[in-house]
Coordinates of C-alpha atoms in Angstrom, one line a residue:
M810 CA -29.9 4.7 -1.8
G811 CA -30.8 5.0 -5.4
T812 CA -33.9 3.4 -6.9
L813 CA -33.8 0.1 -8.8
S814 CA -33.8 2.2 -12.0
D815 CA -31.0 4.4 -10.8
T816 CA -27.9 3.3 -12.7
S817 CA -25.8 6.3 -11.8
Y818 CA -22.2 6.0 -10.5
E819 CA -23.3 7.3 -7.1
A820 CA -26.0 4.6 -6.9
A821 CA -23.4 1.9 -7.9
V822 CA -21.1 2.9 -5.1
E823 CA -23.9 2.8 -2.6
K824 CA -25.0 -0.6 -3.7
L825 CA -21.4 -1.8 -3.7
N826 CA -21.1 -0.7 -0.1
T827 CA -23.8 -3.2 0.8
L828 CA -21.6 -6.1 -0.4
I829 CA -19.0 -5.5 2.3
H830 CA -19.3 -8.2 5.0
R831 CA -17.8 -7.5 8.3
N832 CA -16.2 -10.5 10.1
D833 CA -15.4 -8.8 13.4
G834 CA -12.1 -10.9 13.7
D835 CA -13.8 -14.3 13.7
L836 CA -11.5 -16.3 11.5
G837 CA -12.0 -19.7 12.8
P838 CA -12.7 -23.0 11.0
E839 CA -16.2 -21.8 9.9
M840 CA -14.7 -18.7 8.3
R841 CA -12.2 -20.8 6.4
R842 CA -14.9 -23.2 5.1
S843 CA -16.9 -20.1 4.0
W844 CA -13.8 -18.8 2.2
E845 CA -13.4 -22.1 0.3
N846 CA -17.0 -22.3 -0.6
N847 CA -17.1 -18.7 -1.8
F848 CA -14.0 -19.4 -4.0
K849 CA -15.7 -22.3 -5.7
M850 CA -18.8 -20.1 -6.3
T851 CA -16.6 -17.6 -8.2
F852 CA -16.5 -20.1 -11.2
K853 CA -20.3 -20.2 -11.3
H854 CA -20.5 -16.4 -11.2
I855 CA -18.1 -16.2 -14.2
K856 CA -20.3 -18.6 -16.1
I857 CA -23.4 -16.6 -15.2
L858 CA -21.8 -13.5 -16.6
E859 CA -20.8 -15.4 -19.8
L860 CA -17.2 -14.5 -19.2
E861 CA -15.6 -18.0 -19.5
E862 CA -14.5 -17.6 -23.1
P863 CA -13.6 -13.9 -23.0
V864 CA -11.4 -14.6 -19.9
K865 CA -9.7 -17.4 -21.6
R866 CA -8.6 -14.9 -24.3
L867 CA -7.3 -12.5 -21.7
S868 CA -3.5 -12.3 -21.5
I869 CA -2.8 -12.2 -17.7
I870 CA 0.1 -11.6 -15.3
H871 CA -0.9 -12.9 -11.9
V872 CA 1.0 -11.8 -8.8
A873 CA 0.8 -13.0 -5.1
G874 CA 3.1 -12.3 -2.2
T875 CA 3.2 -10.9 1.4
K876 CA 4.8 -7.5 0.6
G877 CA 5.6 -5.7 -2.6
K878 CA 3.0 -7.4 -4.8
G879 CA 1.2 -4.2 -5.4
S880 CA 4.4 -2.4 -6.3
T881 CA 5.4 -5.3 -8.5
C882 CA 2.1 -5.0 -10.4
A883 CA 2.6 -1.2 -10.7
F884 CA 6.1 -1.6 -12.1
S885 CA 4.8 -4.3 -14.6
E886 CA 1.9 -2.1 -15.8
S887 CA 4.2 0.9 -16.3
V888 CA 6.8 -1.1 -18.2
L889 CA 4.3 -2.7 -20.6
R890 CA 2.4 0.6 -21.1
E891 CA 5.7 2.3 -22.0
S892 CA 6.3 -0.6 -24.4
G893 CA 3.2 0.3 -26.3
F894 CA 0.6 -2.2 -24.9
K895 CA -2.9 -1.4 -23.7
T896 CA -2.9 -2.3 -20.1
G897 CA -5.4 -3.2 -17.4
L898 CA -4.4 -3.2 -13.8
F899 CA -6.5 -4.7 -10.9
T900 CA -5.2 -4.0 -7.3
S901 CA -6.4 -3.5 -3.8
P902 CA -7.1 -1.8 -1.6
H903 CA -7.8 1.8 -2.8
L904 CA -6.7 4.9 -1.0
L905 CA -9.1 7.7 -2.0
D906 CA -11.5 6.4 -4.6
V907 CA -12.8 2.8 -5.3
R908 CA -12.1 3.3 -9.0
E909 CA -8.3 3.2 -8.2
R910 CA -8.6 -0.5 -8.1
F911 CA -9.2 -0.6 -11.9
R912 CA -6.7 1.2 -14.2
F913 CA -6.5 1.4 -17.9
D914 CA -3.2 2.6 -19.4
G915 CA -2.3 3.9 -16.0
L916 CA -5.5 5.9 -15.4
M917 CA -8.3 4.8 -13.1
V918 CA -11.5 3.8 -14.8
S919 CA -14.0 6.6 -15.7
K920 CA -17.2 6.9 -13.7
E921 CA -19.2 6.2 -16.8
L922 CA -17.4 2.9 -17.6
F923 CA -17.5 1.9 -13.9
A924 CA -21.2 2.5 -13.6
E925 CA -22.1 0.8 -16.9
S926 CA -20.0 -2.3 -16.0
F927 CA -21.2 -2.4 -12.4
W928 CA -24.9 -2.5 -13.2
H929 CA -24.3 -5.0 -16.0
V930 CA -22.6 -7.4 -13.6
Y931 CA -24.8 -6.7 -10.6
N932 CA -28.1 -7.0 -12.4
R933 CA -27.1 -10.3 -14.1
L934 CA -25.9 -11.8 -10.7
E935 CA -29.1 -10.5 -9.0
E936 CA -31.2 -12.4 -11.5
H937 CA -29.5 -15.7 -10.5
K938 CA -29.1 -15.1 -6.8
D939 CA -31.3 -18.1 -5.9
T940 CA -28.8 -20.5 -7.3
A941 CA -25.6 -18.4 -6.8
P942 CA -25.8 -15.7 -4.1
V943 CA -24.4 -12.3 -5.1
P944 CA -20.7 -12.4 -4.0
G945 CA -19.1 -10.3 -1.3
F946 CA -17.2 -7.1 -2.0
F947 CA -13.8 -8.4 -3.2
R948 CA -15.1 -11.2 -5.3
F949 CA -17.5 -8.8 -6.9
M950 CA -14.5 -6.5 -7.6
L951 CA -12.7 -9.3 -9.4
L952 CA -15.8 -10.0 -11.5
L953 CA -16.1 -6.3 -12.3
A954 CA -12.5 -6.2 -13.3
L955 CA -12.9 -9.2 -15.7
Q956 CA -16.0 -7.6 -17.2
M957 CA -14.2 -4.3 -17.9
F958 CA -10.9 -5.9 -19.1
T959 CA -12.6 -8.1 -21.6
S960 CA -15.0 -5.5 -22.8
Q961 CA -12.2 -3.0 -23.3
R962 CA -10.0 -5.6 -25.0
V963 CA -6.7 -4.9 -23.1
D964 CA -3.5 -6.4 -24.4
V965 CA -2.5 -7.5 -20.9
A966 CA -4.3 -7.6 -17.6
I967 CA -2.2 -7.5 -14.4
L968 CA -4.0 -9.0 -11.4
E969 CA -2.8 -8.5 -7.8
V970 CA -3.9 -11.2 -5.4
G971 CA -6.1 -9.8 -2.6
L972 CA -5.2 -12.3 0.2
G973 CA -3.3 -15.5 0.1
G974 CA -3.4 -17.1 -3.3
R975 CA -4.9 -20.6 -3.4
L976 CA -8.4 -19.4 -2.4
D977 CA -8.2 -15.8 -3.5
A978 CA -10.9 -14.7 -6.0
T979 CA -8.2 -13.9 -8.6
N980 CA -7.2 -17.5 -8.6
A981 CA -10.3 -18.3 -10.6
I982 CA -8.1 -17.4 -13.6
R983 CA -7.0 -20.8 -14.9
A984 CA -4.5 -19.9 -17.7
P985 CA -2.5 -16.8 -17.0
A986 CA 0.6 -16.1 -19.2
V987 CA 2.9 -16.1 -16.1
T988 CA 2.6 -16.1 -12.3
G989 CA 4.8 -14.2 -9.8
I990 CA 5.5 -14.3 -6.1
S991 CA 6.8 -11.2 -4.4
S992 CA 8.7 -11.3 -1.0
L993 CA 7.1 -13.6 1.6
G994 CA 6.7 -13.0 5.3
L995 CA 4.3 -13.6 8.2
D996 CA 0.9 -11.9 7.6
H997 CA -2.8 -12.9 7.8
C998 CA -1.5 -15.9 9.9
D999 CA -5.1 -16.5 11.2
L1000 CA -6.1 -17.5 7.6
L1001 CA -2.9 -18.6 5.9
G1002 CA -0.9 -20.3 8.7
N1003 CA 1.6 -19.1 11.2
T1004 CA 4.8 -20.3 9.6
I1005 CA 6.6 -19.1 6.5
D1006 CA 6.3 -22.5 4.8
L1007 CA 2.5 -22.7 5.3
I1008 CA 2.1 -19.2 3.9
A1009 CA 4.4 -20.1 0.9
G1010 CA 2.1 -23.0 0.3
E1011 CA -1.0 -20.7 0.1
K1012 CA 0.8 -18.3 -2.2
A1013 CA 2.1 -21.0 -4.5
G1014 CA -1.6 -22.0 -4.9
I1015 CA -1.6 -19.6 -7.9
F1016 CA 0.9 -21.8 -9.8
K1017 CA -0.8 -23.5 -12.8
P1018 CA 0.2 -26.4 -15.1
G1019 CA 2.0 -25.2 -18.2
V1020 CA 2.5 -21.7 -16.8
P1021 CA 6.0 -20.5 -15.8
A1022 CA 6.4 -19.1 -12.3
I1023 CA 8.8 -16.4 -11.1
T1024 CA 9.7 -15.5 -7.6
A1025 CA 11.6 -12.8 -5.8
P1026 CA 14.4 -14.2 -3.5
Q1027 CA 12.8 -15.9 -0.5
P1028 CA 13.9 -17.5 2.8
E1029 CA 15.0 -21.0 2.2
E1030 CA 12.0 -22.7 3.9
A1031 CA 9.7 -20.7 1.6
M1032 CA 11.8 -21.6 -1.5
E1033 CA 11.6 -25.3 -0.7
V1034 CA 7.8 -25.1 -0.7
L1035 CA 7.7 -23.1 -4.0
R1036 CA 10.2 -25.5 -5.7
K1037 CA 8.1 -28.5 -4.6
K1038 CA 4.9 -27.0 -5.9
A1039 CA 6.5 -26.1 -9.2
A1040 CA 8.0 -29.6 -9.5
D1041 CA 4.6 -31.2 -8.8
L1042 CA 3.1 -29.2 -11.6
E1043 CA 6.2 -29.8 -13.8
I1044 CA 6.6 -26.1 -14.5
P1045 CA 9.8 -23.9 -14.4
L1046 CA 10.4 -21.7 -11.3
E1047 CA 12.8 -18.8 -11.8
V1048 CA 14.2 -16.5 -9.2
A1049 CA 14.1 -13.0 -10.7
P1050 CA 17.6 -11.8 -11.6
P1051 CA 18.6 -8.5 -9.8
L1052 CA 18.5 -5.3 -11.8
E1053 CA 22.3 -5.2 -11.7
T1054 CA 22.2 -8.2 -14.1
Y1055 CA 21.2 -5.7 -16.8
G1056 CA 23.8 -3.1 -15.8
L1057 CA 21.2 -1.0 -14.0
H1058 CA 23.3 -0.2 -10.9
N1059 CA 22.3 3.4 -10.7
L1060 CA 18.8 3.3 -12.1
Q1061 CA 16.5 5.7 -10.2
L1062 CA 13.2 3.9 -9.8
G1063 CA 9.9 5.7 -9.7
L1064 CA 9.2 4.1 -6.3
K1065 CA 11.8 4.9 -3.7
G1066 CA 13.4 2.5 -1.2
D1067 CA 16.0 -0.3 -1.6
H1068 CA 13.3 -2.9 -1.2
Q1069 CA 11.7 -1.6 -4.4
R1070 CA 14.6 -2.9 -6.4
L1071 CA 13.4 -6.5 -5.6
N1072 CA 9.9 -5.6 -6.8
A1073 CA 11.2 -4.0 -10.0
A1074 CA 13.4 -7.0 -10.8
L1075 CA 10.4 -9.3 -10.4
A1076 CA 8.4 -7.0 -12.6
V1077 CA 11.0 -7.1 -15.3
A1078 CA 11.2 -10.9 -15.2
L1079 CA 7.4 -11.2 -15.4
C1080 CA 7.1 -8.7 -18.3
K1081 CA 10.0 -10.5 -20.2
T1082 CA 8.4 -13.9 -19.8
W1083 CA 5.0 -12.4 -20.8
A1084 CA 6.5 -10.8 -23.9
W1085 CA 8.1 -14.0 -25.1
R1086 CA 5.1 -16.3 -24.3
T1087 CA 2.7 -14.0 -26.2
G1088 CA 4.8 -13.3 -29.2
N1089 CA 5.5 -9.7 -28.2
E1090 CA 9.3 -10.1 -27.8
E1091 CA 10.3 -7.7 -30.6
H1092 CA 11.4 -5.0 -28.2
W1093 CA 13.8 -7.5 -26.5
R1094 CA 15.8 -8.5 -29.6
S1095 CA 18.1 -5.5 -29.7
A1096 CA 18.4 -5.4 -25.9
M1097 CA 19.6 -9.0 -25.9
V1098 CA 22.7 -8.0 -28.0
T1099 CA 23.9 -5.6 -25.3
G1100 CA 22.7 -7.6 -22.3
G1101 CA 20.6 -4.7 -21.0
L1102 CA 16.9 -3.9 -20.8
P1103 CA 14.8 -2.5 -23.6
E1104 CA 14.6 1.3 -23.3
S1105 CA 10.8 1.1 -22.8
Y1106 CA 11.4 -1.1 -19.7
V1107 CA 13.9 1.4 -18.3
R1108 CA 11.4 4.3 -18.9
G1109 CA 8.6 2.3 -17.3
L1110 CA 10.6 1.6 -14.1
E1111 CA 11.6 5.2 -13.9
K1112 CA 8.1 6.5 -14.4
T1113 CA 6.2 4.2 -12.1
R1114 CA 4.0 5.9 -9.5
W1115 CA 2.1 4.2 -6.7
P1116 CA 0.4 6.5 -4.3
G1117 CA 0.8 5.8 -0.6
R1118 CA 3.9 3.7 -1.1
A1119 CA 7.1 5.6 -0.3
D1120 CA 5.3 8.8 -0.9
I1121 CA 6.6 12.2 0.2
V1122 CA 4.4 15.3 0.6
E1123 CA 5.7 18.7 1.5
D1124 CA 2.8 20.5 3.3
N1125 CA 1.9 24.0 2.3
L1126 CA 2.4 26.2 5.4
D1127 CA 1.7 29.5 3.8
L1128 CA -1.5 29.9 5.9
R1129 CA -0.9 33.4 7.3
D1130 CA -4.6 34.2 7.5
E1131 CA -5.1 31.4 10.0
E1132 CA -2.3 32.7 12.2
P1133 CA -3.0 36.3 13.3
S1134 CA 0.1 36.3 15.5
L1135 CA 2.2 36.3 12.3
E1136 CA 2.9 39.6 10.6
K1137 CA 1.3 39.9 7.3
G1138 CA 3.8 39.0 4.6
S1139 CA 5.8 36.9 7.0
F1140 CA 7.1 33.6 5.8
K1141 CA 9.0 32.8 9.1
F1142 CA 7.5 29.4 9.7
G1143 CA 9.1 25.9 10.0
R1144 CA 8.7 23.0 7.7
L1145 CA 6.3 20.2 7.7
Q1146 CA 6.9 17.1 5.6
F1147 CA 5.0 13.9 5.4
F1148 CA 6.5 10.5 4.5
L1149 CA 3.7 8.0 3.8
D1150 CA 4.0 4.3 3.3
G1151 CA 1.3 1.6 3.7
A1152 CA 3.6 -0.9 5.4
H1153 CA 1.6 -3.3 7.6
S1154 CA 3.8 -6.3 8.3
P1155 CA 7.0 -6.6 10.5
E1156 CA 9.2 -6.9 7.4
S1157 CA 7.6 -4.1 5.5
M1158 CA 7.8 -1.9 8.6
E1159 CA 11.5 -2.4 8.7
A1160 CA 11.8 -1.6 5.0
C1161 CA 9.7 1.5 5.6
G1162 CA 12.0 2.6 8.3
K1163 CA 15.0 2.2 6.1
W1164 CA 13.4 4.2 3.3
F1165 CA 12.4 7.0 5.8
C1166 CA 16.0 7.2 7.2
D1167 CA 17.5 7.3 3.7
E1168 CA 15.2 10.2 2.7
V1169 CA 15.8 12.1 5.9
E1170 CA 19.6 11.8 5.4
V1171 CA 19.4 13.0 1.8
D1172 CA 17.3 16.0 3.0
K1173 CA 19.8 16.8 5.7
K1174 CA 22.8 16.7 3.3
L1175 CA 21.0 19.0 0.9
K1176 CA 20.1 21.4 3.6
K1177 CA 23.6 21.4 4.9
A1178 CA 25.1 22.0 1.5
N1179 CA 22.7 24.9 0.9
N1180 CA 22.9 26.2 4.5
K1181 CA 19.2 27.2 4.0
L1182 CA 15.8 26.1 5.0
S1183 CA 14.1 24.6 2.0
N1184 CA 11.5 27.3 1.9
G1185 CA 14.3 29.8 1.1
I1186 CA 14.8 31.4 4.5
T1187 CA 18.4 31.5 5.7
N1188 CA 18.9 29.7 9.0
T1189 CA 20.8 32.4 10.8
N1190 CA 21.4 30.3 13.9
G1191 CA 23.0 27.6 11.8
D1192 CA 20.9 24.8 13.2
V1193 CA 17.6 23.2 12.3
I1194 CA 15.6 21.5 15.0
Y1195 CA 14.5 18.2 13.5
Q1196 CA 11.5 16.5 15.0
R1197 CA 10.7 13.0 13.7
V1198 CA 7.1 12.1 14.5
L1199 CA 5.5 8.7 13.9
L1200 CA 1.8 8.8 13.0
F1201 CA 0.8 5.2 13.4
G1202 CA -2.3 3.2 13.0
C1203 CA -3.2 -0.4 12.4
M1204 CA -6.4 -2.6 12.5
P1205 CA -7.2 -4.2 15.8
R1206 CA -6.7 -7.6 14.2
R1207 CA -3.0 -6.8 13.7
D1208 CA -0.3 -7.1 16.4
P1209 CA 1.3 -3.7 17.2
V1210 CA 3.8 -5.5 19.4
S1211 CA 5.3 -7.1 16.3
L1212 CA 4.9 -4.1 14.0
L1213 CA 6.5 -1.2 16.1
P1214 CA 9.9 -2.7 17.2
P1215 CA 11.3 -3.3 13.6
L1216 CA 10.6 0.3 12.7
V1217 CA 11.8 1.8 16.0
N1218 CA 14.9 -0.3 16.1
L1219 CA 15.9 0.4 12.6
C1220 CA 15.6 4.2 13.0
S1221 CA 17.5 4.1 16.2
Q1222 CA 20.3 2.1 14.7
Q1223 CA 20.5 4.6 11.8
G1224 CA 21.0 7.4 14.4
L1225 CA 17.6 8.9 13.4
P1226 CA 15.3 7.8 16.2
V1227 CA 11.6 8.7 16.4
D1228 CA 11.0 11.5 18.8
M1229 CA 7.4 11.0 19.5
A1230 CA 4.3 9.1 18.3
I1231 CA 0.8 10.1 17.5
F1232 CA -2.3 7.9 17.4
A1233 CA -5.6 8.9 16.0
P1234 CA -8.7 7.0 14.8
Q1235 CA -8.9 6.6 11.0
S1236 CA -11.7 8.0 9.0
S1237 CA -11.8 5.2 6.4
S1238 CA -12.8 1.7 7.2
Y1239 CA -12.6 -1.8 5.7
V1240 CA -16.4 -2.0 6.4
S1241 CA -17.4 0.9 4.2
I1242 CA -16.1 2.6 1.0
T1243 CA -18.2 5.8 1.7
P1244 CA -18.3 8.0 4.9
I1245 CA -20.3 6.2 7.5
K1246 CA -23.5 8.1 8.2
N1247 CA -24.5 8.6 11.9
A1248 CA -21.2 7.0 13.0
P1249 CA -21.1 6.2 16.7
K1250 CA -19.2 8.4 19.0
A1251 CA -15.4 7.8 18.6
D1252 CA -14.0 5.0 20.8
F1253 CA -10.3 5.7 21.6
S1254 CA -9.6 2.4 23.4
W1255 CA -7.6 1.0 20.5
Q1256 CA -5.5 4.2 20.1
L1257 CA -4.9 4.1 23.9
T1258 CA -3.7 0.5 23.6
L1259 CA -1.3 1.5 20.8
Q1260 CA 0.0 4.4 22.9
N1261 CA 0.6 2.0 25.8
H1262 CA 2.6 -0.3 23.5
W1263 CA 4.6 2.6 22.2
E1264 CA 5.5 3.9 25.7
S1265 CA 6.4 0.4 26.9
L1266 CA 8.7 0.0 23.9
R1267 CA 10.3 3.4 24.6
K1268 CA 10.8 2.5 28.3
S1269 CA 12.4 -0.8 27.5
K1270 CA 14.8 0.8 25.0
L1271 CA 15.8 3.4 27.5
E1272 CA 16.4 0.7 30.2
E1273 CA 18.5 -1.1 27.7
G1274 CA 20.6 2.0 27.2
N1275 CA 19.8 2.2 23.5
R1276 CA 20.0 5.5 21.8
L1277 CA 16.5 6.9 21.2
S1278 CA 16.5 10.6 20.7
T1279 CA 18.9 13.4 21.5
A1280 CA 16.0 15.9 21.0
T1281 CA 13.3 14.2 23.2
G1282 CA 14.0 16.5 26.1
A1283 CA 13.7 19.7 24.0
G1284 CA 11.9 19.5 20.7
S1285 CA 9.3 16.8 21.3
M1286 CA 8.5 18.0 24.8
D1287 CA 8.1 21.5 23.4
L1288 CA 5.6 20.1 20.9
L1289 CA 3.8 18.0 23.5
S1290 CA 3.6 20.9 25.9
S1291 CA 1.4 22.7 23.4
L1292 CA -1.2 20.1 23.8
E1293 CA -3.6 20.1 26.7
E1294 CA -5.4 16.8 27.5
K1295 CA -9.1 16.8 26.6
K1296 CA -8.7 20.1 24.8
G1297 CA -7.8 21.0 21.3
G1298 CA -8.5 17.6 19.9
C1299 CA -6.1 15.7 22.3
Q1300 CA -7.4 12.7 24.3
S1301 CA -4.3 11.5 26.1
I1302 CA -0.7 12.7 26.5
G1303 CA 2.2 10.3 27.4
P1304 CA 5.9 11.0 28.0
S1305 CA 6.6 10.8 24.2
S1306 CA 3.2 10.4 22.6
A1307 CA -0.3 11.6 22.2
V1308 CA -3.7 10.3 21.3
M1309 CA -5.6 12.8 19.1
A1310 CA -9.3 12.9 18.6
S1311 CA -9.1 12.8 14.8
L1312 CA -6.7 13.0 11.9
P1313 CA -7.9 16.6 11.0
A1314 CA -7.1 17.6 14.6
T1315 CA -3.7 16.0 14.2
L1316 CA -2.9 17.8 11.0
E1317 CA -4.1 21.1 12.4
W1318 CA -1.9 20.7 15.5
L1319 CA 1.2 19.7 13.4
R1320 CA 0.7 22.7 11.1
S1321 CA 0.3 25.0 14.1
C1322 CA 3.6 23.7 15.6
A1323 CA 5.5 24.2 12.3
R1324 CA 4.2 27.7 11.9
R1325 CA 5.1 28.7 15.5
H1326 CA 8.6 27.3 15.4
P1327 CA 10.5 28.9 12.5
Q1328 CA 13.6 26.7 12.9
M1329 CA 11.7 23.4 13.3
H1330 CA 11.6 20.8 10.6
I1331 CA 8.9 18.3 11.5
Q1332 CA 9.2 15.0 9.6
V1333 CA 6.0 12.9 10.0
L1334 CA 6.2 9.2 9.1
V1335 CA 2.6 7.9 8.4
T1336 CA 2.5 4.1 8.3
G1337 CA 0.9 0.9 9.7
S1338 CA -2.2 0.9 7.5
L1339 CA -3.1 1.9 3.9
Y1340 CA -6.4 3.2 5.2
L1341 CA -4.5 5.6 7.5
V1342 CA -2.2 6.7 4.6
G1343 CA -5.3 7.2 2.3
D1344 CA -7.0 9.3 4.9
M1345 CA -3.9 11.6 5.3
L1346 CA -3.5 11.9 1.6
K1347 CA -7.1 13.0 1.4
L1348 CA -6.6 15.6 4.1
L1349 CA -3.4 16.8 2.4
K1350 CA -5.4 17.0 -0.9
H1351 CA -2.7 15.0 -2.6

């Protein structure tokens, strides 16, 4: 670790790593009390940093929700940036680089500004640690965001809630311009409650007196809670109108998937309210005449990018030097495509499955129309062997029994069942933002548990007579047969699954399969954890 006088970016990241506190799944009453005490301490930290007045001058859009809140923030930032405003965006988690959490005008913060701001905040807090202990990782991240947004004088700061709402660090903001709630569902039940109304109550904790609130459509029991909270505060609560209200039936959003239209609609409503409340409504005046959206809003929605959410990466299989069995100059290999989405709740897993199936259908129709493999090689036999592979991972504190069925059922119902599943330990961790030195020997017990759940689910579906895969007997068995247990990076082989030693070993095996099967199109759905998605994007150098 750097010396006390080392104020480099690298030293800042190392120091930041020491602020991560592992809870090992202990989320009982003591943890909840600690959460509440830490939240109260955030106000003291803001005072120590002399940010009280600067934060009051910040113009803020504050968004909570179970699923889609990050996408909503991304849409909002893109829309307002296209409208000519200087934007600041604070989100979590990051995929590849901790600086992704802080974006200015769509670009992640520079290493120079990050380091300068980090040491300013850390050193000031360290000086007062006897009366206010240095906060943990996420609360420190929020303080760092406020320091940077105020010093850079952004026109609007968009803050994504980390967890919950009422006691989240971001809720130390007392006077946002507008608050928003994206789609609600059951997640983090150990902290937020195990019913939708309890969770809605926690999310509604970001509502403030005198600040309008906007929500995506919600289940009625959640809406009742949101309405009551708004009524208690005597503030308006609006359900975001769908995009079709503005005549945008065929708008191609930058983020794919039907569910993203809900997030985009919420973002539009938030940006509109922000514009009118802050005296920046000029771009709305002409749009109001036609009943549509300002052109800048349409551009913003179309240009939105959010890595790891509904992401598609075509892998480069032109690796002839690694395959001596292929003739030099030969391009006769199959196709390997990755579909990556950080879904990690039952509802978002189902939405992820719908997006995956839609994209697969589009690809099949294009291929049929062209009667060619997408790498340009004519498919002389007329058929492509499709293999749909699920690369799944989730944290042990999540329940795979509730996560896997919505995805598997949706794909089966769409006639595009998953042929096989792969489980491998993630490289990234919520207990470190840098590679862990001297990491203990890999423990595959959790991956083996996931595999058992997968095979049990497959068996039950087969017993029910549900359609699973017309290709399981041929394609996937052909792929699995190329694996030898305890060799080549494979730890365990099941009837329709494998546990791999690592993600690099998984990618190497998939590439080898695609290169050795010229007519095979392997479509890999990577989901269940944003950490898993980030690791794969890193390996794919995307």
